[in-house]
Short mmCIF file of the C-alpha atoms (twelve columns), coordinates in Angstrom:
data_MODEL
# 
_entry.id   MODEL 
# 
loop_
_atom_site.group_PDB 
_atom_site.id 
_atom_site.type_symbol 
_atom_site.label_atom_id 
_atom_site.label_alt_id 
_atom_site.label_comp_id 
_atom_site.label_asym_id 
_atom_site.label_seq_id 
_atom_site.Cartn_x 
_atom_site.Cartn_y 
_atom_site.Cartn_z 
_atom_site.pdbx_PDB_model_num 
ATOM 1   C CA . MET A 1   -73.991 -9.955  16.782  1 
ATOM 2   C CA . LEU A 2   -71.737 -7.587  14.830  1 
ATOM 3   C CA . THR A 3   -73.332 -4.716  12.956  1 
ATOM 4   C CA . VAL A 4   -71.548 -3.207  9.960   1 
ATOM 5   C CA . LYS A 5   -72.632 0.117   8.506   1 
ATOM 6   C CA . LYS A 6   -71.242 2.436   5.879   1 
ATOM 7   C CA . GLY A 7   -71.730 6.172   5.816   1 
ATOM 8   C CA . ILE A 8   -71.080 9.480   7.512   1 
ATOM 9   C CA . ILE A 9   -71.340 9.786   11.264  1 
ATOM 10  C CA . LEU A 10  -71.508 12.814  13.532  1 
ATOM 11  C CA . PHE A 11  -70.356 13.107  17.125  1 
ATOM 12  C CA . SER A 12  -71.230 15.810  19.633  1 
ATOM 13  C CA . LEU A 13  -67.771 15.542  21.145  1 
ATOM 14  C CA . ALA A 14  -65.324 18.408  20.907  1 
ATOM 15  C CA . VAL A 15  -62.183 16.450  21.747  1 
ATOM 16  C CA . SER A 16  -60.668 13.093  20.980  1 
ATOM 17  C CA . THR A 17  -57.841 11.132  22.547  1 
ATOM 18  C CA . VAL A 18  -55.157 8.977   20.978  1 
ATOM 19  C CA . LEU A 19  -54.700 5.897   23.142  1 
ATOM 20  C CA . TYR A 20  -51.356 5.450   24.862  1 
ATOM 21  C CA . GLY A 21  -49.806 3.056   27.334  1 
ATOM 22  C CA . ALA A 22  -50.806 -0.538  27.964  1 
ATOM 23  C CA . GLU A 23  -54.394 0.037   26.840  1 
ATOM 24  C CA . ALA A 24  -53.412 1.051   23.306  1 
ATOM 25  C CA . PRO A 25  -51.911 -2.224  21.996  1 
ATOM 26  C CA . ASN A 26  -54.595 -4.212  23.820  1 
ATOM 27  C CA . ILE A 27  -57.470 -2.290  22.202  1 
ATOM 28  C CA . LYS A 28  -55.708 -2.209  18.845  1 
ATOM 29  C CA . GLU A 29  -55.277 -5.983  18.933  1 
ATOM 30  C CA . LYS A 30  -58.888 -6.566  19.959  1 
ATOM 31  C CA . ILE A 31  -60.162 -4.358  17.143  1 
ATOM 32  C CA . GLN A 32  -57.853 -6.031  14.633  1 
ATOM 33  C CA . ASN A 33  -59.286 -9.399  15.675  1 
ATOM 34  C CA . ILE A 34  -62.918 -8.424  15.063  1 
ATOM 35  C CA . ASP A 35  -64.044 -10.988 12.483  1 
ATOM 36  C CA . PHE A 36  -65.291 -8.450  9.954   1 
ATOM 37  C CA . ILE A 37  -62.158 -6.301  10.137  1 
ATOM 38  C CA . LYS A 38  -59.873 -9.315  9.934   1 
ATOM 39  C CA . ASN A 39  -61.766 -11.168 7.204   1 
ATOM 40  C CA . VAL A 40  -62.213 -8.151  4.932   1 
ATOM 41  C CA . GLY A 41  -58.489 -7.440  5.128   1 
ATOM 42  C CA . PHE A 42  -58.329 -4.185  7.075   1 
ATOM 43  C CA . VAL A 43  -55.072 -3.532  8.916   1 
ATOM 44  C CA . VAL A 44  -55.461 -1.333  11.997  1 
ATOM 45  C CA . LYS A 45  -52.750 1.341   12.157  1 
ATOM 46  C CA . GLU A 46  -53.955 3.735   14.842  1 
ATOM 47  C CA . VAL A 47  -56.779 3.914   17.362  1 
ATOM 48  C CA . LYS A 48  -58.304 7.131   18.703  1 
ATOM 49  C CA . GLU A 49  -60.889 7.270   21.481  1 
ATOM 50  C CA . VAL A 50  -63.799 9.563   20.587  1 
ATOM 51  C CA . GLY A 51  -66.466 9.582   23.296  1 
ATOM 52  C CA . ASP A 52  -68.267 6.239   23.266  1 
ATOM 53  C CA . ILE A 53  -66.568 4.885   20.169  1 
ATOM 54  C CA . TYR A 54  -63.125 4.220   18.725  1 
ATOM 55  C CA . ALA A 55  -61.970 5.926   15.535  1 
ATOM 56  C CA . ILE A 56  -59.641 3.698   13.544  1 
ATOM 57  C CA . ASN A 57  -57.011 4.626   10.980  1 
ATOM 58  C CA . ALA A 58  -56.673 1.525   8.800   1 
ATOM 59  C CA . THR A 59  -55.399 0.311   5.461   1 
ATOM 60  C CA . HIS A 60  -56.847 -2.174  2.988   1 
ATOM 61  C CA . PRO A 61  -55.362 -3.902  -0.091  1 
ATOM 62  C CA . ARG A 62  -57.602 -1.699  -2.269  1 
ATOM 63  C CA . SER A 63  -57.215 1.518   -0.299  1 
ATOM 64  C CA . ALA A 64  -54.186 2.986   1.451   1 
ATOM 65  C CA . LYS A 65  -56.273 4.925   3.948   1 
ATOM 66  C CA . VAL A 66  -59.614 3.915   5.459   1 
ATOM 67  C CA . THR A 67  -61.396 5.360   8.492   1 
ATOM 68  C CA . LEU A 68  -63.448 2.973   10.613  1 
ATOM 69  C CA . PHE A 69  -65.508 3.581   13.737  1 
ATOM 70  C CA . VAL A 70  -66.029 0.803   16.282  1 
ATOM 71  C CA . SER A 71  -68.360 0.820   19.281  1 
ATOM 72  C CA . LYS A 72  -66.766 0.417   22.705  1 
ATOM 73  C CA . ASP A 73  -68.387 -3.019  23.057  1 
ATOM 74  C CA . LEU A 74  -66.743 -4.010  19.733  1 
ATOM 75  C CA . LYS A 75  -70.113 -5.090  18.317  1 
ATOM 76  C CA . ALA A 76  -70.608 -2.439  15.639  1 
ATOM 77  C CA . VAL A 77  -68.357 -1.181  12.839  1 
ATOM 78  C CA . VAL A 78  -68.986 1.899   10.693  1 
ATOM 79  C CA . ILE A 79  -66.967 2.684   7.574   1 
ATOM 80  C CA . GLY A 80  -66.880 6.322   6.507   1 
ATOM 81  C CA . GLN A 81  -66.045 9.879   7.439   1 
ATOM 82  C CA . GLY A 82  -66.793 11.077  10.954  1 
ATOM 83  C CA . PHE A 83  -67.357 14.650  12.087  1 
ATOM 84  C CA . LYS A 84  -67.514 16.438  15.414  1 
ATOM 85  C CA . ALA A 85  -70.594 18.530  16.146  1 
ATOM 86  C CA . ASN A 86  -68.778 21.693  15.045  1 
ATOM 87  C CA . GLY A 87  -68.221 20.204  11.586  1 
ATOM 88  C CA . GLU A 88  -64.550 19.434  12.112  1 
ATOM 89  C CA . PRO A 89  -63.563 16.082  10.553  1 
ATOM 90  C CA . ILE A 90  -62.313 13.325  12.821  1 
ATOM 91  C CA . ASP A 91  -58.992 12.484  11.267  1 
ATOM 92  C CA . PHE A 92  -55.481 11.281  11.989  1 
ATOM 93  C CA . PRO A 93  -52.817 13.982  11.612  1 
ATOM 94  C CA . ILE A 94  -49.671 13.088  9.676   1 
ATOM 95  C CA . ASN A 95  -46.333 14.765  10.286  1 
ATOM 96  C CA . MET A 96  -45.692 15.745  6.679   1 
ATOM 97  C CA . GLU A 97  -42.327 17.268  7.565   1 
ATOM 98  C CA . GLN A 98  -40.862 13.766  7.401   1 
ATOM 99  C CA . TYR A 99  -41.365 13.895  3.611   1 
ATOM 100 C CA . LYS A 100 -39.690 17.264  3.110   1 
ATOM 101 C CA . LYS A 101 -36.376 15.583  2.356   1 
ATOM 102 C CA . ASP A 102 -38.034 13.599  -0.445  1 
ATOM 103 C CA . ALA A 103 -39.326 16.661  -2.296  1 
ATOM 104 C CA . ILE A 104 -37.980 17.164  -5.821  1 
ATOM 105 C CA . TYR A 105 -38.118 20.924  -5.559  1 
ATOM 106 C CA . THR A 106 -39.851 23.647  -3.584  1 
ATOM 107 C CA . ILE A 107 -42.035 26.512  -4.780  1 
ATOM 108 C CA . GLY A 108 -42.059 29.769  -2.822  1 
ATOM 109 C CA . GLN A 109 -40.495 31.201  0.309   1 
ATOM 110 C CA . GLY A 110 -43.556 31.727  2.504   1 
ATOM 111 C CA . LYS A 111 -44.015 30.564  6.082   1 
ATOM 112 C CA . ILE A 112 -47.050 28.339  5.477   1 
ATOM 113 C CA . GLU A 113 -45.926 24.969  4.113   1 
ATOM 114 C CA . TYR A 114 -47.821 22.592  1.842   1 
ATOM 115 C CA . TYR A 115 -47.002 19.322  0.110   1 
ATOM 116 C CA . LEU A 116 -47.984 18.777  -3.514  1 
ATOM 117 C CA . PHE A 117 -48.254 15.401  -5.257  1 
ATOM 118 C CA . THR A 118 -48.196 16.067  -8.970  1 
ATOM 119 C CA . ASP A 119 -48.196 14.347  -12.353 1 
ATOM 120 C CA . PRO A 120 -46.359 16.430  -14.995 1 
ATOM 121 C CA . GLU A 121 -48.723 15.169  -17.720 1 
ATOM 122 C CA . CYS A 122 -51.899 15.882  -15.743 1 
ATOM 123 C CA . PRO A 123 -53.654 18.944  -17.250 1 
ATOM 124 C CA . TYR A 124 -54.879 20.060  -13.822 1 
ATOM 125 C CA . CYS A 125 -51.346 19.769  -12.432 1 
ATOM 126 C CA . GLN A 126 -50.110 21.849  -15.352 1 
ATOM 127 C CA . LYS A 127 -52.731 24.481  -14.594 1 
ATOM 128 C CA . PHE A 128 -51.681 24.505  -10.951 1 
ATOM 129 C CA . GLU A 129 -48.034 24.869  -11.996 1 
ATOM 130 C CA . GLN A 130 -48.813 27.791  -14.271 1 
ATOM 131 C CA . MET A 131 -50.628 29.624  -11.482 1 
ATOM 132 C CA . ALA A 132 -48.420 28.627  -8.540  1 
ATOM 133 C CA . THR A 133 -46.001 31.503  -9.089  1 
ATOM 134 C CA . GLN A 134 -48.589 33.871  -7.618  1 
ATOM 135 C CA . LEU A 135 -48.223 32.035  -4.289  1 
ATOM 136 C CA . LYS A 136 -44.446 32.353  -3.960  1 
ATOM 137 C CA . GLU A 137 -44.503 35.174  -1.434  1 
ATOM 138 C CA . ASP A 138 -47.107 33.577  0.817   1 
ATOM 139 C CA . VAL A 139 -46.450 29.827  0.919   1 
ATOM 140 C CA . LYS A 140 -43.808 27.170  0.484   1 
ATOM 141 C CA . ILE A 141 -44.864 24.109  -1.522  1 
ATOM 142 C CA . HIS A 142 -42.777 20.930  -1.430  1 
ATOM 143 C CA . VAL A 143 -43.290 18.963  -4.644  1 
ATOM 144 C CA . LEU A 144 -43.379 15.166  -4.947  1 
ATOM 145 C CA . PHE A 145 -44.289 13.047  -7.965  1 
ATOM 146 C CA . PHE A 146 -47.404 10.927  -8.376  1 
ATOM 147 C CA . PRO A 147 -47.502 9.923   -12.071 1 
ATOM 148 C CA . LEU A 148 -50.797 8.279   -12.997 1 
ATOM 149 C CA . ASP A 149 -50.787 4.983   -14.880 1 
ATOM 150 C CA . PHE A 150 -52.876 6.235   -17.800 1 
ATOM 151 C CA . HIS A 151 -50.507 9.118   -18.613 1 
ATOM 152 C CA . LYS A 152 -48.018 7.437   -20.927 1 
ATOM 153 C CA . ASN A 153 -45.442 10.238  -20.841 1 
ATOM 154 C CA . ALA A 154 -45.601 10.982  -17.115 1 
ATOM 155 C CA . GLN A 155 -42.735 8.719   -16.075 1 
ATOM 156 C CA . GLN A 156 -40.449 10.132  -18.766 1 
ATOM 157 C CA . MET A 157 -41.389 13.659  -17.747 1 
ATOM 158 C CA . CYS A 158 -40.609 12.884  -14.113 1 
ATOM 159 C CA . LYS A 159 -37.199 11.504  -15.023 1 
ATOM 160 C CA . PHE A 160 -36.485 14.542  -17.187 1 
ATOM 161 C CA . ILE A 161 -37.219 16.833  -14.244 1 
ATOM 162 C CA . LEU A 162 -35.164 14.676  -11.880 1 
ATOM 163 C CA . ASN A 163 -32.239 14.861  -14.301 1 
ATOM 164 C CA . GLN A 164 -32.021 18.624  -13.833 1 
ATOM 165 C CA . LYS A 165 -29.623 19.883  -11.201 1 
ATOM 166 C CA . GLY A 166 -30.895 22.039  -8.380  1 
ATOM 167 C CA . ASN A 167 -34.198 23.439  -7.199  1 
ATOM 168 C CA . GLU A 168 -34.532 26.209  -9.779  1 
ATOM 169 C CA . ALA A 169 -33.651 23.990  -12.738 1 
ATOM 170 C CA . ARG A 170 -36.155 21.336  -11.709 1 
ATOM 171 C CA . ALA A 171 -38.870 23.902  -11.083 1 
ATOM 172 C CA . LYS A 172 -38.188 25.414  -14.515 1 
ATOM 173 C CA . ALA A 173 -38.329 21.992  -16.198 1 
ATOM 174 C CA . MET A 174 -41.734 21.335  -14.638 1 
ATOM 175 C CA . HIS A 175 -42.944 24.784  -15.640 1 
ATOM 176 C CA . ASP A 176 -41.703 24.304  -19.219 1 
ATOM 177 C CA . ILE A 177 -43.617 21.028  -19.496 1 
ATOM 178 C CA . ALA A 178 -46.725 22.773  -18.173 1 
ATOM 179 C CA . GLU A 179 -46.248 25.396  -20.906 1 
ATOM 180 C CA . GLY A 180 -46.165 22.689  -23.587 1 
ATOM 181 C CA . LYS A 181 -42.438 22.288  -24.201 1 
ATOM 182 C CA . GLU A 182 -41.343 18.760  -25.128 1 
ATOM 183 C CA . ASP A 183 -37.628 18.680  -24.307 1 
ATOM 184 C CA . TYR A 184 -38.304 15.597  -22.197 1 
ATOM 185 C CA . LYS A 185 -38.703 13.585  -25.406 1 
ATOM 186 C CA . ASN A 186 -34.979 13.985  -26.084 1 
ATOM 187 C CA . LEU A 187 -33.944 12.615  -22.697 1 
ATOM 188 C CA . LYS A 188 -31.281 9.922   -22.847 1 
ATOM 189 C CA . LEU A 189 -30.296 8.243   -19.608 1 
ATOM 190 C CA . SER A 190 -27.888 5.520   -18.621 1 
ATOM 191 C CA . ASP A 191 -29.477 2.419   -17.119 1 
ATOM 192 C CA . LYS A 192 -27.998 3.442   -13.776 1 
ATOM 193 C CA . ASP A 193 -29.573 6.903   -13.794 1 
ATOM 194 C CA . SER A 194 -32.887 5.601   -15.102 1 
ATOM 195 C CA . SER A 195 -33.053 3.068   -12.263 1 
ATOM 196 C CA . LYS A 196 -32.046 5.711   -9.722  1 
ATOM 197 C CA . TYR A 197 -34.817 8.044   -10.834 1 
ATOM 198 C CA . GLN A 198 -37.336 5.208   -10.964 1 
ATOM 199 C CA . GLU A 199 -36.584 4.412   -7.326  1 
ATOM 200 C CA . ILE A 200 -37.371 8.013   -6.395  1 
ATOM 201 C CA . ILE A 201 -40.626 7.965   -8.361  1 
ATOM 202 C CA . ASP A 202 -41.636 4.646   -6.796  1 
ATOM 203 C CA . LYS A 203 -40.894 6.009   -3.324  1 
ATOM 204 C CA . HIS A 204 -43.085 9.040   -3.995  1 
ATOM 205 C CA . LEU A 205 -45.901 6.797   -5.214  1 
ATOM 206 C CA . LYS A 206 -45.609 4.719   -2.044  1 
ATOM 207 C CA . ILE A 207 -45.714 7.815   0.171   1 
ATOM 208 C CA . GLY A 208 -48.702 9.162   -1.730  1 
ATOM 209 C CA . ARG A 209 -50.674 5.946   -1.441  1 
ATOM 210 C CA . GLU A 210 -49.917 5.695   2.278   1 
ATOM 211 C CA . ILE A 211 -51.426 9.110   2.981   1 
ATOM 212 C CA . GLY A 212 -54.381 8.585   0.657   1 
ATOM 213 C CA . VAL A 213 -53.502 10.260  -2.655  1 
ATOM 214 C CA . ASN A 214 -55.816 8.959   -5.388  1 
ATOM 215 C CA . GLY A 215 -55.632 11.743  -7.945  1 
ATOM 216 C CA . THR A 216 -53.596 14.789  -8.914  1 
ATOM 217 C CA . PRO A 217 -52.846 17.480  -8.067  1 
ATOM 218 C CA . ALA A 218 -53.149 16.532  -4.400  1 
ATOM 219 C CA . VAL A 219 -52.215 19.194  -1.852  1 
ATOM 220 C CA . TYR A 220 -51.780 18.623  1.893   1 
ATOM 221 C CA . ASP A 221 -50.980 20.914  4.778   1 
ATOM 222 C CA . ALA A 222 -48.303 20.201  7.391   1 
ATOM 223 C CA . THR A 223 -50.657 17.860  9.302   1 
ATOM 224 C CA . GLY A 224 -51.623 15.812  6.256   1 
ATOM 225 C CA . LYS A 225 -55.006 17.476  5.863   1 
ATOM 226 C CA . PRO A 226 -56.121 17.551  2.194   1 
ATOM 227 C CA . ILE A 227 -56.420 21.051  0.759   1 
ATOM 228 C CA . GLN A 228 -58.632 21.956  -2.192  1 
ATOM 229 C CA . TRP A 229 -56.037 23.331  -4.593  1 
ATOM 230 C CA . PRO A 230 -58.374 25.805  -6.363  1 
ATOM 231 C CA . GLU A 231 -59.023 27.382  -2.961  1 
ATOM 232 C CA . LEU A 232 -55.289 27.580  -2.321  1 
ATOM 233 C CA . LEU A 233 -54.812 29.506  -5.563  1 
ATOM 234 C CA . LYS A 234 -57.413 32.036  -4.429  1 
ATOM 235 C CA . LYS A 235 -55.447 32.945  -1.313  1 
# 
């Protein structure tokens, strides 16, 4: 009998192990073939051994990132966030450096690097932009787009920023939009350039969904750990 539960679970284990070698694909395949996981539409991406259970990094048609926990006997599945006894979340680090080349521009020259997914029309993103200058000496923020569907001007704003040449010009264009300037409304692009910029925006949206972005501004550290942006501004 398979038991399915949803919620938050806590483990008294201080370490976890990512499975390697011959065992990894075998366990991954067995977990993928659990009726519930298969029938609901979860796709198992990564398996981590945590004490007496497996932690699973999975995707679903309605969610780009889902964490599952499966008992070693494969008879119980838990959906939700897991924590170690010290309060540290059980998660799956992402090498965010692979997305550095996709950034539209970078804020700051500091040693600590973050990745920001932003929507130029989002009022919270605009607030973050207005205050981000105070972080320039301490951090380096790589900016990617994540325009939300219900912001009708967001795509045009993104293309306006992309049409600027160089890091400083793009950063200024974003800052101007955050300050209420509407130069983006006068943007005229060839079909070729419009398509080129749309491809970049679509790629950013795909990256964001894959790592679990569901709102903006979304800030991540170098390991893909979500950062509360108001706390970042306090540093």
